[in-house]
Amino acid sequence: AAWAILKAGAIIVWFNEYLQPHGLEEILIDCRPAMIFTSRHYFEQRLNPLSESVSIDTVVIDEGFNDLVRFDKPIDASCIEEKAAGDRDIAAIVYTSGSQGRPKGVCLSHRNLLFVTRADSLRLNITARDSYLMLVPLHYVHGLLQMFVHLLNGATLHLAGGFPFPGVITRQITQKRITGTS
């Protein structure tokens, strides 16, 4: 969905899965999304209570997709470069934790995402041989950028599903032959 959204020139906004309906409502009113992709659980627990105050087309993805995200080869960066939007147009909005009040949307342009993705790719020398354990959520700037860096270089991305205990992380690193994490 993320690549399709970028290719269409639309904007990605990931939501904190622990955000309560009231906080989620504020963000939805702020960014006015055209569509939401969500799990059935998240829809029932967080979005459904807002149905009277916020009406947004929603695609509910059934549970059961695994924690592994992999493409057979590096992704063509044209999904970021050749799109309906210009390079200075907003590609993603990341909402802060709201440590000084309400969460604020930080806008990342297509040019910004591409620059940071390429810079980190070179700095970290990420290749299709790498296997990355994603410990931080995708609604964090770091999580979003690590997803782009690894998938655009053909690396395997394992989603840890929250912040697991050190013993769980150690087992995942060993069992899945992880080459990187943060």
Short mmCIF file of C-alpha atoms in Angstrom, two decimals:
data_model
loop_
_atom_site.label_atom_id
_atom_site.label_comp_id
_atom_site.label_asym_id
_atom_site.label_seq_id
_atom_site.Cartn_x
_atom_site.Cartn_y
_atom_site.Cartn_z
CA ALA A 1 0.00 0.00 0.00
CA ALA A 2 2.85 2.40 0.84
CA TRP A 3 4.40 2.11 -2.62
CA ALA A 4 1.04 2.51 -4.34
CA ILE A 5 0.30 5.60 -2.25
CA LEU A 6 3.65 7.19 -3.17
CA LYS A 7 3.33 6.26 -6.84
CA ALA A 8 -0.09 7.94 -6.92
CA GLY A 9 1.40 11.11 -5.46
CA ALA A 10 -0.65 10.75 -2.29
CA ILE A 11 0.58 11.04 1.31
CA ILE A 12 1.38 8.24 3.79
CA VAL A 13 0.35 8.70 7.43
CA TRP A 14 1.04 5.83 9.83
CA PHE A 15 -0.92 5.85 13.09
CA ASN A 16 0.32 4.82 16.49
CA GLU A 17 -1.51 1.56 17.15
CA TYR A 18 -1.83 2.41 20.85
CA LEU A 19 -3.46 5.78 20.25
CA GLN A 20 -6.90 5.94 21.85
CA PRO A 21 -9.94 6.96 19.74
CA HIS A 22 -9.93 10.58 20.99
CA GLY A 23 -6.27 11.12 20.03
CA LEU A 24 -6.79 9.34 16.74
CA GLU A 25 -9.81 11.53 16.01
CA GLU A 26 -7.69 14.68 16.43
CA ILE A 27 -5.13 13.39 13.94
CA LEU A 28 -7.79 12.29 11.44
CA ILE A 29 -9.40 15.73 11.58
CA ASP A 30 -5.97 17.34 11.18
CA CYS A 31 -4.73 15.36 8.16
CA ARG A 32 -8.12 14.45 6.59
CA PRO A 33 -7.08 11.16 4.95
CA ALA A 34 -8.93 10.00 1.84
CA MET A 35 -8.58 6.35 2.82
CA ILE A 36 -7.39 4.19 5.70
CA PHE A 37 -5.81 0.74 5.46
CA THR A 38 -6.18 -1.10 8.77
CA SER A 39 -6.48 -4.46 10.47
CA ARG A 40 -9.87 -5.70 11.60
CA HIS A 41 -8.78 -5.49 15.25
CA TYR A 42 -7.65 -1.85 14.93
CA PHE A 43 -10.82 -0.97 13.03
CA GLU A 44 -13.07 -2.45 15.70
CA GLN A 45 -11.11 -1.10 18.69
CA ARG A 46 -10.06 2.35 17.46
CA LEU A 47 -11.84 3.46 14.28
CA ASN A 48 -15.35 2.09 14.66
CA PRO A 49 -16.05 4.23 17.77
CA LEU A 50 -15.35 7.29 15.59
CA SER A 51 -17.75 6.36 12.79
CA GLU A 52 -20.25 9.08 13.71
CA SER A 53 -17.71 11.91 13.95
CA VAL A 54 -15.26 10.91 11.20
CA SER A 55 -16.30 9.28 7.94
CA ILE A 56 -13.38 7.93 5.87
CA ASP A 57 -13.22 5.14 3.30
CA THR A 58 -11.56 2.22 5.08
CA VAL A 59 -9.93 -0.93 3.72
CA VAL A 60 -9.87 -3.63 6.40
CA ILE A 61 -7.05 -6.11 5.93
CA ASP A 62 -7.74 -9.48 7.51
CA GLU A 63 -5.36 -10.65 10.21
CA GLY A 64 -2.84 -13.32 9.43
CA PHE A 65 -0.19 -11.68 7.28
CA ASN A 66 3.16 -12.68 8.71
CA ASP A 67 5.97 -10.57 10.10
CA LEU A 68 8.09 -10.91 6.98
CA VAL A 69 8.25 -8.28 4.27
CA ARG A 70 10.42 -9.13 1.30
CA PHE A 71 10.68 -8.34 -2.38
CA ASP A 72 12.54 -10.66 -4.75
CA LYS A 73 14.86 -7.88 -5.86
CA PRO A 74 15.59 -4.27 -4.94
CA ILE A 75 12.64 -1.97 -5.53
CA ASP A 76 12.99 0.53 -8.34
CA ALA A 77 13.26 3.92 -6.62
CA SER A 78 11.02 5.36 -9.32
CA CYS A 79 8.14 4.79 -6.91
CA ILE A 80 9.55 7.78 -5.08
CA GLU A 81 11.08 9.64 -8.03
CA GLU A 82 8.45 9.31 -10.78
CA LYS A 83 5.10 10.06 -9.28
CA ALA A 84 2.13 12.30 -9.73
CA ALA A 85 3.56 14.68 -7.11
CA GLY A 86 6.62 16.92 -7.36
CA ASP A 87 9.78 16.23 -5.37
CA ARG A 88 8.98 18.98 -2.88
CA ASP A 89 5.42 17.75 -2.34
CA ILE A 90 4.58 15.93 0.88
CA ALA A 91 5.16 12.16 0.76
CA ALA A 92 4.52 11.34 4.42
CA ILE A 93 3.25 12.95 7.60
CA VAL A 94 4.67 11.60 10.85
CA TYR A 95 2.90 12.65 14.02
CA THR A 96 5.05 13.45 17.04
CA SER A 97 4.38 11.91 20.44
CA GLY A 98 2.78 15.14 21.60
CA SER A 99 5.15 15.63 24.52
CA GLN A 100 4.18 19.32 24.71
CA GLY A 101 0.48 19.03 24.07
CA ARG A 102 -1.20 17.58 21.00
CA PRO A 103 0.78 15.55 18.46
CA LYS A 104 1.97 17.65 15.55
CA GLY A 105 2.29 16.41 11.98
CA VAL A 106 5.84 16.58 10.60
CA CYS A 107 5.77 16.67 6.80
CA LEU A 108 8.42 14.77 4.83
CA SER A 109 8.76 15.54 1.14
CA HIS A 110 9.43 13.02 -1.63
CA ARG A 111 12.86 14.61 -2.07
CA ASN A 112 13.58 14.27 1.67
CA LEU A 113 12.60 10.58 1.77
CA LEU A 114 14.65 9.79 -1.32
CA PHE A 115 17.72 11.71 -0.08
CA VAL A 116 17.72 10.08 3.38
CA THR A 117 17.00 6.64 1.91
CA ARG A 118 19.92 6.92 -0.50
CA ALA A 119 22.27 8.40 2.11
CA ASP A 120 21.50 5.65 4.65
CA SER A 121 21.77 3.00 1.95
CA LEU A 122 25.28 4.15 1.11
CA ARG A 123 26.32 4.71 4.72
CA LEU A 124 25.04 1.33 5.89
CA ASN A 125 25.89 -0.55 2.66
CA ILE A 126 22.51 -2.31 2.65
CA THR A 127 22.14 -5.05 0.02
CA ALA A 128 19.73 -7.83 -0.88
CA ARG A 129 21.79 -10.14 1.37
CA ASP A 130 20.72 -8.21 4.48
CA SER A 131 17.95 -9.18 6.85
CA TYR A 132 16.72 -6.40 9.16
CA LEU A 133 14.76 -6.78 12.41
CA MET A 134 12.39 -3.81 12.69
CA LEU A 135 12.00 -3.07 16.40
CA VAL A 136 10.59 0.44 16.12
CA PRO A 137 7.08 1.11 14.78
CA LEU A 138 6.49 2.45 11.29
CA HIS A 139 4.81 5.54 12.71
CA TYR A 140 8.25 6.66 13.96
CA VAL A 141 10.37 8.59 11.45
CA HIS A 142 13.20 6.11 12.05
CA GLY A 143 10.92 3.14 11.40
CA LEU A 144 9.53 4.62 8.20
CA LEU A 145 13.01 5.43 6.87
CA GLN A 146 14.44 2.03 7.80
CA MET A 147 11.58 0.37 5.93
CA PHE A 148 12.42 2.37 2.80
CA VAL A 149 16.18 1.86 3.12
CA HIS A 150 15.96 -1.91 3.47
CA LEU A 151 13.16 -2.69 1.04
CA LEU A 152 14.44 -0.37 -1.68
CA ASN A 153 17.74 -2.29 -1.51
CA GLY A 154 16.09 -5.72 -1.64
CA ALA A 155 16.82 -6.62 1.99
CA THR A 156 14.42 -8.76 4.00
CA LEU A 157 12.46 -6.87 6.66
CA HIS A 158 11.19 -8.69 9.76
CA LEU A 159 8.57 -6.80 11.78
CA ALA A 160 9.10 -7.49 15.49
CA GLY A 161 5.58 -6.44 16.48
CA GLY A 162 6.26 -3.99 19.29
CA PHE A 163 9.21 -3.71 21.61
CA PRO A 164 10.00 -7.34 22.54
CA PHE A 165 12.10 -8.42 25.50
CA PRO A 166 15.86 -8.87 24.94
CA GLY A 167 15.52 -12.68 25.03
CA VAL A 168 12.95 -12.59 22.23
CA ILE A 169 15.16 -10.27 20.19
CA THR A 170 18.16 -12.57 20.64
CA ARG A 171 16.13 -15.60 19.46
CA GLN A 172 14.82 -13.69 16.43
CA ILE A 173 18.32 -12.54 15.49
CA THR A 174 19.57 -16.13 15.63
CA GLN A 175 16.59 -17.88 14.03
CA LYS A 176 16.04 -15.38 11.22
CA ARG A 177 19.73 -14.71 10.59
CA ILE A 178 19.33 -10.99 11.16
CA THR A 179 22.19 -8.82 9.90
CA GLY A 180 20.93 -5.52 11.27
CA THR A 181 18.63 -3.83 13.75
CA SER A 182 18.47 -0.54 15.63
#
